[in-house]
PDB file of C-alpha atoms and ligand atoms in Angstrom:
ATOM      1  CA  MET A   1       2.148  12.105  -9.974  1.00 45.00           C
ATOM      2  CA  PRO A   2       5.044   9.627 -10.087  1.00 63.00           C
ATOM      3  CA  ASN A   3       4.284   6.022 -10.923  1.00 67.00           C
ATOM      4  CA  ARG A   4       6.062   4.963  -7.771  1.00 70.00           C
ATOM      5  CA  TYR A   5       2.577   4.939  -6.291  1.00 95.00           C
ATOM      6  CA  LEU A   6       2.101   1.792  -8.278  1.00 97.00           C
ATOM      7  CA  ILE A   7       3.189  -0.779  -5.711  1.00 98.00           C
ATOM      8  CA  ALA A   8       3.643  -4.509  -6.346  1.00 98.00           C
ATOM      9  CA  ASN A   9       2.743  -6.524  -3.263  1.00 98.00           C
ATOM     10  CA  TRP A  10       4.086  -9.971  -4.077  1.00 98.00           C
ATOM     11  CA  LYS A  11       2.807 -11.374  -0.747  1.00 98.00           C
ATOM     12  CA  MET A  12       4.282 -14.867  -0.168  1.00 98.00           C
ATOM     13  CA  ASN A  13       4.874 -15.351  -3.905  1.00 98.00           C
ATOM     14  CA  LEU A  14       7.543 -14.622  -6.479  1.00 98.00           C
ATOM     15  CA  PRO A  15       6.880 -13.769 -10.126  1.00 98.00           C
ATOM     16  CA  PRO A  16       6.821 -17.046 -12.086  1.00 98.00           C
ATOM     17  CA  GLU A  17       9.102 -15.456 -14.698  1.00 98.00           C
ATOM     18  CA  GLY A  18      11.785 -14.902 -12.003  1.00 98.00           C
ATOM     19  CA  ILE A  19      12.931 -11.827 -10.081  1.00 98.00           C
ATOM     20  CA  GLU A  20      15.584 -10.834 -12.591  1.00 97.00           C
ATOM     21  CA  SER A  21      13.292 -10.998 -15.590  1.00 97.00           C
ATOM     22  CA  PHE A  22      10.532  -9.072 -13.766  1.00 98.00           C
ATOM     23  CA  LEU A  23      12.893  -6.315 -12.645  1.00 98.00           C
ATOM     24  CA  GLY A  24      14.555  -6.147 -16.057  1.00 97.00           C
ATOM     25  CA  ALA A  25      11.150  -5.414 -17.579  1.00 97.00           C
ATOM     26  CA  MET A  26      10.710  -2.441 -15.176  1.00 97.00           C
ATOM     27  CA  GLU A  27      13.703  -0.604 -16.593  1.00 95.00           C
ATOM     28  CA  ASP A  28      11.706   2.414 -17.736  1.00 89.00           C
ATOM     29  CA  ALA A  29       8.813   2.313 -15.255  1.00 93.00           C
ATOM     30  CA  ASP A  30       8.653   4.287 -11.991  1.00 93.00           C
ATOM     31  CA  VAL A  31       7.133   1.612  -9.826  1.00 96.00           C
ATOM     32  CA  ALA A  32       7.582   0.107  -6.365  1.00 97.00           C
ATOM     33  CA  VAL A  33       8.034  -3.538  -5.415  1.00 98.00           C
ATOM     34  CA  ALA A  34       7.532  -5.244  -2.050  1.00 98.00           C
ATOM     35  CA  PRO A  35       9.005  -8.767  -2.180  1.00 98.00           C
ATOM     36  CA  PRO A  36       8.977 -11.247   0.724  1.00 98.00           C
ATOM     37  CA  CYS A  37      11.558  -9.770   3.130  1.00 98.00           C
ATOM     38  CA  VAL A  38      14.214 -12.462   2.665  1.00 98.00           C
ATOM     39  CA  TYR A  39      14.534 -11.332  -0.977  1.00 98.00           C
ATOM     40  CA  LEU A  40      14.892  -7.631  -0.141  1.00 98.00           C
ATOM     41  CA  ASN A  41      18.683  -7.595  -0.508  1.00 98.00           C
ATOM     42  CA  GLU A  42      18.517  -9.348  -3.854  1.00 97.00           C
ATOM     43  CA  VAL A  43      15.729  -7.158  -5.206  1.00 98.00           C
ATOM     44  CA  ALA A  44      17.321  -3.942  -3.915  1.00 97.00           C
ATOM     45  CA  ALA A  45      20.663  -4.912  -5.498  1.00 96.00           C
ATOM     46  CA  SER A  46      19.265  -5.800  -8.924  1.00 95.00           C
ATOM     47  CA  ALA A  47      16.330  -3.357  -9.291  1.00 97.00           C
ATOM     48  CA  PRO A  48      16.725  -0.517 -11.796  1.00 96.00           C
ATOM     49  CA  LYS A  49      17.237   2.856 -10.068  1.00 95.00           C
ATOM     50  CA  ASN A  50      13.668   3.953 -10.813  1.00 94.00           C
ATOM     51  CA  VAL A  51      12.184   1.029  -8.851  1.00 96.00           C
ATOM     52  CA  LEU A  52      11.485   1.732  -5.186  1.00 96.00           C
ATOM     53  CA  VAL A  53      11.938  -1.363  -3.007  1.00 98.00           C
ATOM     54  CA  GLY A  54      10.039  -1.987   0.204  1.00 98.00           C
ATOM     55  CA  ALA A  55       8.780  -4.543   2.712  1.00 98.00           C
ATOM     56  CA  GLN A  56       5.348  -6.041   3.291  1.00 98.00           C
ATOM     57  CA  ASN A  57       5.370  -5.940   7.081  1.00 98.00           C
ATOM     58  CA  CYS A  58       7.590  -5.246  10.088  1.00 98.00           C
ATOM     59  CA  ALA A  59       7.761  -5.948  13.802  1.00 98.00           C
ATOM     60  CA  ASP A  60       5.873  -3.807  16.320  1.00 98.00           C
ATOM     61  CA  GLN A  61       9.002  -3.636  18.496  1.00 98.00           C
ATOM     62  CA  LYS A  62      12.370  -2.026  17.895  1.00 98.00           C
ATOM     63  CA  SER A  63      14.555  -5.000  18.877  1.00 98.00           C
ATOM     64  CA  GLY A  64      14.822  -7.791  21.421  1.00 98.00           C
ATOM     65  CA  ALA A  65      13.432 -11.237  22.181  1.00 98.00           C
ATOM     66  CA  PHE A  66      10.754 -11.448  19.470  1.00 98.00           C
ATOM     67  CA  THR A  67      11.407 -14.736  17.697  1.00 98.00           C
ATOM     68  CA  GLY A  68      10.595 -14.683  14.007  1.00 97.00           C
ATOM     69  CA  GLU A  69      10.122 -10.928  13.771  1.00 98.00           C
ATOM     70  CA  VAL A  70      12.065  -8.447  11.598  1.00 98.00           C
ATOM     71  CA  SER A  71      12.401  -4.824  12.683  1.00 98.00           C
ATOM     72  CA  ALA A  72      11.887  -1.758  10.499  1.00 98.00           C
ATOM     73  CA  ASP A  73      15.563  -0.834  11.057  1.00 98.00           C
ATOM     74  CA  MET A  74      16.648  -4.262   9.758  1.00 98.00           C
ATOM     75  CA  LEU A  75      14.426  -3.906   6.694  1.00 98.00           C
ATOM     76  CA  ARG A  76      16.032  -0.534   5.987  1.00 98.00           C
ATOM     77  CA  ASP A  77      19.477  -2.171   6.291  1.00 98.00           C
ATOM     78  CA  CYS A  78      18.379  -4.690   3.642  1.00 98.00           C
ATOM     79  CA  GLY A  79      17.427  -1.978   1.163  1.00 97.00           C
ATOM     80  CA  ALA A  80      13.775  -1.249   2.000  1.00 98.00           C
ATOM     81  CA  ARG A  81      12.631   2.349   1.471  1.00 98.00           C
ATOM     82  CA  PHE A  82       9.000   1.798   2.448  1.00 98.00           C
ATOM     83  CA  VAL A  83       6.981  -0.654   4.543  1.00 98.00           C
ATOM     84  CA  ILE A  84       3.374  -1.771   4.062  1.00 98.00           C
ATOM     85  CA  VAL A  85       1.607  -1.603   7.424  1.00 98.00           C
ATOM     86  CA  GLY A  86      -1.799  -2.984   8.391  1.00 98.00           C
ATOM     87  CA  HIS A  87      -2.535  -4.992   5.264  1.00 98.00           C
ATOM     88  CA  SER A  88      -5.889  -6.732   5.680  1.00 97.00           C
ATOM     89  CA  GLU A  89      -4.197 -10.133   5.574  1.00 97.00           C
ATOM     90  CA  ARG A  90      -2.156  -9.047   8.605  1.00 98.00           C
ATOM     91  CA  ARG A  91      -5.270  -7.691  10.316  1.00 97.00           C
ATOM     92  CA  ASN A  92      -7.580 -10.600   9.534  1.00 96.00           C
ATOM     93  CA  VAL A  93      -5.384 -13.695   9.164  1.00 97.00           C
ATOM     94  CA  TYR A  94      -2.891 -12.784  11.904  1.00 97.00           C
ATOM     95  CA  GLY A  95      -5.231 -10.815  14.154  1.00 98.00           C
ATOM     96  CA  GLU A  96      -3.303  -7.536  14.124  1.00 98.00           C
ATOM     97  CA  SER A  97      -5.169  -4.853  16.051  1.00 98.00           C
ATOM     98  CA  ASP A  98      -5.355  -1.127  15.362  1.00 97.00           C
ATOM     99  CA  ALA A  99      -3.088  -0.560  18.386  1.00 98.00           C
ATOM    100  CA  LEU A 100      -0.425  -2.956  17.113  1.00 98.00           C
ATOM    101  CA  ILE A 101      -0.565  -1.418  13.649  1.00 98.00           C
ATOM    102  CA  ALA A 102      -0.165   2.050  15.168  1.00 98.00           C
ATOM    103  CA  ARG A 103       3.032   0.846  16.895  1.00 98.00           C
ATOM    104  CA  LYS A 104       4.358  -0.469  13.581  1.00 98.00           C
ATOM    105  CA  LEU A 105       3.524   2.800  11.854  1.00 98.00           C
ATOM    106  CA  ALA A 106       5.467   4.722  14.502  1.00 98.00           C
ATOM    107  CA  LEU A 107       8.519   2.438  14.151  1.00 98.00           C
ATOM    108  CA  VAL A 108       8.527   2.688  10.349  1.00 98.00           C
ATOM    109  CA  ILE A 109       8.577   6.486  10.652  1.00 98.00           C
ATOM    110  CA  ASP A 110      11.305   6.309  13.324  1.00 98.00           C
ATOM    111  CA  ALA A 111      13.365   4.154  10.946  1.00 98.00           C
ATOM    112  CA  GLY A 112      13.151   6.905   8.318  1.00 98.00           C
ATOM    113  CA  LEU A 113      11.062   4.768   5.956  1.00 98.00           C
ATOM    114  CA  MET A 114       7.852   5.629   4.134  1.00 97.00           C
ATOM    115  CA  PRO A 115       4.813   3.823   5.570  1.00 98.00           C
ATOM    116  CA  VAL A 116       2.068   2.553   3.266  1.00 98.00           C
ATOM    117  CA  LEU A 117      -0.860   2.283   5.668  1.00 98.00           C
ATOM    118  CA  CYS A 118      -3.670  -0.035   4.537  1.00 98.00           C
ATOM    119  CA  ILE A 119      -7.264   0.465   5.605  1.00 98.00           C
ATOM    120  CA  GLY A 120     -10.573  -0.874   4.331  1.00 97.00           C
ATOM    121  CA  GLU A 121     -13.936  -2.276   5.304  1.00 97.00           C
ATOM    122  CA  ASN A 122     -15.206  -5.845   5.056  1.00 96.00           C
ATOM    123  CA  GLN A 123     -18.355  -6.969   3.269  1.00 96.00           C
ATOM    124  CA  ALA A 124     -20.609  -6.763   6.342  1.00 96.00           C
ATOM    125  CA  GLN A 125     -19.458  -3.222   7.070  1.00 97.00           C
ATOM    126  CA  ARG A 126     -20.126  -2.171   3.486  1.00 96.00           C
ATOM    127  CA  ASP A 127     -23.533  -3.884   3.472  1.00 95.00           C
ATOM    128  CA  GLY A 128     -24.366  -2.167   6.771  1.00 97.00           C
ATOM    129  CA  GLY A 129     -23.629   1.250   5.263  1.00 96.00           C
ATOM    130  CA  TYR A 130     -20.676   2.160   7.442  1.00 95.00           C
ATOM    131  CA  ALA A 131     -17.698   1.657   5.148  1.00 96.00           C
ATOM    132  CA  THR A 132     -16.682   5.316   5.335  1.00 96.00           C
ATOM    133  CA  ALA A 133     -17.116   5.499   9.128  1.00 96.00           C
ATOM    134  CA  PHE A 134     -15.004   2.356   9.556  1.00 97.00           C
ATOM    135  CA  CYS A 135     -12.177   3.685   7.372  1.00 97.00           C
ATOM    136  CA  SER A 136     -12.230   7.008   9.229  1.00 97.00           C
ATOM    137  CA  ASP A 137     -11.941   5.145  12.543  1.00 97.00           C
ATOM    138  CA  GLN A 138      -8.943   3.201  11.269  1.00 98.00           C
ATOM    139  CA  LEU A 139      -7.252   6.486  10.356  1.00 98.00           C
ATOM    140  CA  ARG A 140      -8.085   8.016  13.720  1.00 97.00           C
ATOM    141  CA  SER A 141      -6.524   5.095  15.581  1.00 97.00           C
ATOM    142  CA  SER A 142      -3.357   5.398  13.510  1.00 97.00           C
ATOM    143  CA  ALA A 143      -2.775   9.050  14.458  1.00 98.00           C
ATOM    144  CA  VAL A 144       0.501   8.421  16.329  1.00 98.00           C
ATOM    145  CA  PRO A 145       2.669  11.341  17.522  1.00 97.00           C
ATOM    146  CA  GLN A 146       5.455  10.237  15.142  1.00 98.00           C
ATOM    147  CA  LEU A 147       3.332  11.429  12.197  1.00 98.00           C
ATOM    148  CA  ALA A 148       4.669  14.883  13.012  1.00 96.00           C
ATOM    149  CA  ASN A 149       8.124  13.670  11.895  1.00 95.00           C
ATOM    150  CA  ALA A 150       7.031  11.852   8.733  1.00 97.00           C
ATOM    151  CA  SER A 151       7.785  13.377   5.370  1.00 94.00           C
ATOM    152  CA  GLU A 152       5.275  11.186   3.575  1.00 95.00           C
ATOM    153  CA  VAL A 153       2.692   8.565   4.529  1.00 97.00           C
ATOM    154  CA  VAL A 154       0.797   6.746   1.792  1.00 98.00           C
ATOM    155  CA  ILE A 155      -2.749   5.517   2.466  1.00 98.00           C
ATOM    156  CA  ALA A 156      -3.928   2.400   0.629  1.00 98.00           C
ATOM    157  CA  TYR A 157      -7.691   1.882   0.594  1.00 97.00           C
ATOM    158  CA  GLU A 158      -8.171  -1.849   0.218  1.00 97.00           C
ATOM    159  CA  PRO A 159     -11.693  -3.154   0.883  1.00 97.00           C
ATOM    160  CA  VAL A 160     -11.319  -6.640   2.348  1.00 96.00           C
ATOM    161  CA  TRP A 161     -13.985  -8.075   0.053  1.00 96.00           C
ATOM    162  CA  ALA A 162     -12.057  -6.981  -3.044  1.00 96.00           C
ATOM    163  CA  ILE A 163      -8.640  -8.405  -2.203  1.00 95.00           C
ATOM    164  CA  GLY A 164      -7.729 -11.438  -4.275  1.00 92.00           C
ATOM    165  CA  THR A 165     -11.384 -12.063  -5.126  1.00 94.00           C
ATOM    166  CA  GLY A 166     -11.613 -10.708  -8.665  1.00 93.00           C
ATOM    167  CA  ARG A 167     -14.316  -8.300  -7.402  1.00 93.00           C
ATOM    168  CA  ASN A 168     -12.886  -4.824  -7.526  1.00 91.00           C
ATOM    169  CA  ALA A 169     -14.586  -1.775  -6.065  1.00 93.00           C
ATOM    170  CA  THR A 170     -16.084   0.479  -8.734  1.00 93.00           C
ATOM    171  CA  GLY A 171     -14.517   3.810  -9.548  1.00 91.00           C
ATOM    172  CA  GLU A 172     -17.536   5.428  -7.905  1.00 92.00           C
ATOM    173  CA  MET A 173     -17.079   3.556  -4.594  1.00 94.00           C
ATOM    174  CA  VAL A 174     -13.381   4.382  -4.564  1.00 95.00           C
ATOM    175  CA  ALA A 175     -14.063   8.066  -5.220  1.00 93.00           C
ATOM    176  CA  GLU A 176     -16.553   8.183  -2.319  1.00 94.00           C
ATOM    177  CA  ILE A 177     -14.143   6.560   0.145  1.00 96.00           C
ATOM    178  CA  ALA A 178     -11.202   8.610  -1.080  1.00 95.00           C
ATOM    179  CA  ALA A 179     -13.137  11.780  -0.210  1.00 95.00           C
ATOM    180  CA  ALA A 180     -13.928  10.364   3.260  1.00 96.00           C
ATOM    181  CA  ILE A 181     -10.268   9.449   3.735  1.00 97.00           C
ATOM    182  CA  ARG A 182      -9.136  12.977   2.897  1.00 96.00           C
ATOM    183  CA  ASP A 183     -11.725  14.359   5.294  1.00 96.00           C
ATOM    184  CA  ALA A 184     -10.587  12.026   8.128  1.00 97.00           C
ATOM    185  CA  LEU A 185      -6.921  12.765   7.471  1.00 97.00           C
ATOM    186  CA  GLY A 186      -7.705  16.467   7.744  1.00 96.00           C
ATOM    187  CA  ARG A 187      -9.413  15.926  11.101  1.00 97.00           C
ATOM    188  CA  PHE A 188      -7.032  13.466  12.781  1.00 97.00           C
ATOM    189  CA  TRP A 189      -3.582  13.867  11.211  1.00 97.00           C
ATOM    190  CA  PRO A 190      -1.071  16.745  11.149  1.00 96.00           C
ATOM    191  CA  ALA A 191      -2.406  19.174   8.546  1.00 95.00           C
ATOM    192  CA  ALA A 192       0.586  19.374   6.200  1.00 94.00           C
ATOM    193  CA  LEU A 193       1.049  15.596   6.116  1.00 96.00           C
ATOM    194  CA  ALA A 194      -2.679  15.044   5.603  1.00 96.00           C
ATOM    195  CA  ARG A 195      -2.731  17.450   2.669  1.00 94.00           C
ATOM    196  CA  ARG A 196       0.013  15.683   0.765  1.00 93.00           C
ATOM    197  CA  ALA A 197      -0.800  12.038   1.662  1.00 96.00           C
ATOM    198  CA  PRO A 198      -1.269  10.041  -1.544  1.00 96.00           C
ATOM    199  CA  VAL A 199      -4.348   7.802  -1.512  1.00 96.00           C
ATOM    200  CA  LEU A 200      -4.071   4.484  -3.357  1.00 97.00           C
ATOM    201  CA  TYR A 201      -6.630   1.810  -4.123  1.00 97.00           C
ATOM    202  CA  GLY A 202      -6.005  -1.939  -3.887  1.00 97.00           C
ATOM    203  CA  GLY A 203      -8.197  -4.984  -4.493  1.00 96.00           C
ATOM    204  CA  SER A 204      -8.300  -7.001  -7.730  1.00 95.00           C
ATOM    205  CA  VAL A 205      -6.772  -4.212  -9.841  1.00 96.00           C
ATOM    206  CA  THR A 206      -6.108  -5.421 -13.397  1.00 97.00           C
ATOM    207  CA  PRO A 207      -5.348  -3.837 -16.777  1.00 97.00           C
ATOM    208  CA  ASP A 208      -9.078  -4.306 -17.531  1.00 96.00           C
ATOM    209  CA  ASN A 209     -10.459  -2.197 -14.665  1.00 95.00           C
ATOM    210  CA  VAL A 210      -7.646   0.309 -14.152  1.00 96.00           C
ATOM    211  CA  ASP A 211      -9.101   2.989 -16.428  1.00 94.00           C
ATOM    212  CA  ASP A 212     -12.449   3.032 -14.602  1.00 93.00           C
ATOM    213  CA  LEU A 213     -10.637   3.258 -11.260  1.00 94.00           C
ATOM    214  CA  LEU A 214      -8.540   6.196 -12.470  1.00 93.00           C
ATOM    215  CA  ALA A 215     -11.308   7.999 -14.329  1.00 92.00           C
ATOM    216  CA  ARG A 216     -12.559  10.230 -11.481  1.00 89.00           C
ATOM    217  CA  GLY A 217      -9.114  11.502 -10.549  1.00 85.00           C
ATOM    218  CA  GLU A 218      -9.610  10.831  -6.826  1.00 89.00           C
ATOM    219  CA  ILE A 219      -6.766   8.385  -6.328  1.00 93.00           C
ATOM    220  CA  ASP A 220      -3.034   8.613  -6.784  1.00 94.00           C
ATOM    221  CA  GLY A 221      -2.149   5.011  -7.540  1.00 96.00           C
ATOM    222  CA  PHE A 222      -2.553   1.344  -6.692  1.00 97.00           C
ATOM    223  CA  LEU A 223      -1.391  -1.412  -4.394  1.00 98.00           C
ATOM    224  CA  VAL A 224      -1.501  -4.547  -6.517  1.00 98.00           C
ATOM    225  CA  GLY A 225      -1.338  -8.224  -5.558  1.00 98.00           C
ATOM    226  CA  GLY A 226      -2.210 -10.788  -8.216  1.00 97.00           C
ATOM    227  CA  ALA A 227      -1.544  -8.613 -11.271  1.00 98.00           C
ATOM    228  CA  SER A 228       1.863  -7.594  -9.874  1.00 98.00           C
ATOM    229  CA  LEU A 229       3.324 -11.065 -10.360  1.00 98.00           C
ATOM    230  CA  ASP A 230       3.325 -10.725 -14.136  1.00 98.00           C
ATOM    231  CA  SER A 231       5.581  -8.011 -15.551  1.00 98.00           C
ATOM    232  CA  LYS A 232       3.371  -7.515 -18.616  1.00 98.00           C
ATOM    233  CA  LYS A 233       0.228  -6.890 -16.552  1.00 98.00           C
ATOM    234  CA  PHE A 234       2.096  -4.689 -14.097  1.00 98.00           C
ATOM    235  CA  LEU A 235       3.609  -2.634 -16.922  1.00 97.00           C
ATOM    236  CA  ALA A 236       0.138  -2.254 -18.433  1.00 97.00           C
ATOM    237  CA  LEU A 237      -1.007  -0.709 -15.127  1.00 97.00           C
ATOM    238  CA  ALA A 238       2.035   1.584 -15.133  1.00 96.00           C
ATOM    239  CA  GLY A 239       1.169   2.618 -18.701  1.00 95.00           C
ATOM    240  CA  ALA A 240      -2.442   3.404 -17.779  1.00 95.00           C
ATOM    241  CA  MET A 241      -1.279   5.585 -14.886  1.00 94.00           C
ATOM    242  CA  LYS A 242       1.249   7.385 -17.032  1.00 92.00           C
ATOM    243  CA  THR A 243      -1.415   8.215 -19.600  1.00 91.00           C
ATOM    244  CA  ARG A 244      -3.902   9.325 -16.964  1.00 89.00           C
ATOM    245  CA  PHE A 245      -1.525  11.536 -15.002  1.00 86.00           C
ATOM    246  CA  ALA A 246       0.049  12.991 -18.127  1.00 83.00           C
ATOM    247  CA  THR A 247      -3.358  14.363 -19.119  1.00 63.00           C
ATOM    248  CA  THR A 248      -4.320  15.914 -15.754  1.00 55.00           C
TER     249      THR A 248
HETATM  250  P1  PGA B 301      -5.035  -8.238  -5.209  1.00 90.40           P
HETATM  251  O1  PGA B 301      -4.282  -7.873  -3.836  1.00 90.40           O
HETATM  252  O2  PGA B 301      -4.598  -7.236  -6.232  1.00 90.40           O
HETATM  253  O3  PGA B 301      -4.561  -9.641  -5.544  1.00 90.40           O
HETATM  254  O4  PGA B 301      -6.484  -8.189  -4.928  1.00 90.40           O
HETATM  255  C1  PGA B 301      -4.139  -6.543  -3.441  1.00 90.40           C
HETATM  256  C2  PGA B 301      -3.440  -6.481  -2.115  1.00 90.40           C
HETATM  257  O5  PGA B 301      -3.693  -7.345  -1.266  1.00 90.40           O
HETATM  258  O6  PGA B 301      -2.639  -5.574  -1.845  1.00 90.40           O
END
């Protein structure tokens, strides 16, 4: 499994050490980086060849009078090869609905880019015992016709309660949801795409918990916020993945 399923989501931050220094440190690592979109050109131009560059969000419309929005086609023109869609901060802070996220997913596929679709339950849903049902529903509502044309769609399981909180899901919880995700993909998505969709975990991933998260072999990588702003921590995650996948 390539380490490009280790994705840095810088959110509205830049690495304190600077873009150039961060990217320079990635010279031998197959990773992916999603900077704030105004830095896409710069990151795409200076990233080593092995680093996949992508965007954190895109518009739900192709073009037109949508002040402040950036289309998937424009992101591609700036060097993006993938787009994160439906991150919980977009869903919860900016009120993005399943229907709006489905439109974005379709446009990312139409633009020829790889979508990284985020799903995940909140604390109340987990406490109520319906985390798996909620994640399955999110996948069902993202089953757009354009999936038939996609060569690859990455799923990122990111429980809302684990993002930026320092409380990661356990390897056991992740394994349980990953199985439910694969089951839902098989039911609602085109079969071939569902079979090869990588499933990532995100939410307070650090070099300290990465081995437990990888131990059960249910997930293919990580979407990382906080620990992706420090090249040493991010490289430590890349190293853990390399070791794990080299031995399976
Ligand atoms: P975190 O963020 O690693 O800081 O929890 C993950 C994400 O939001 O993608």
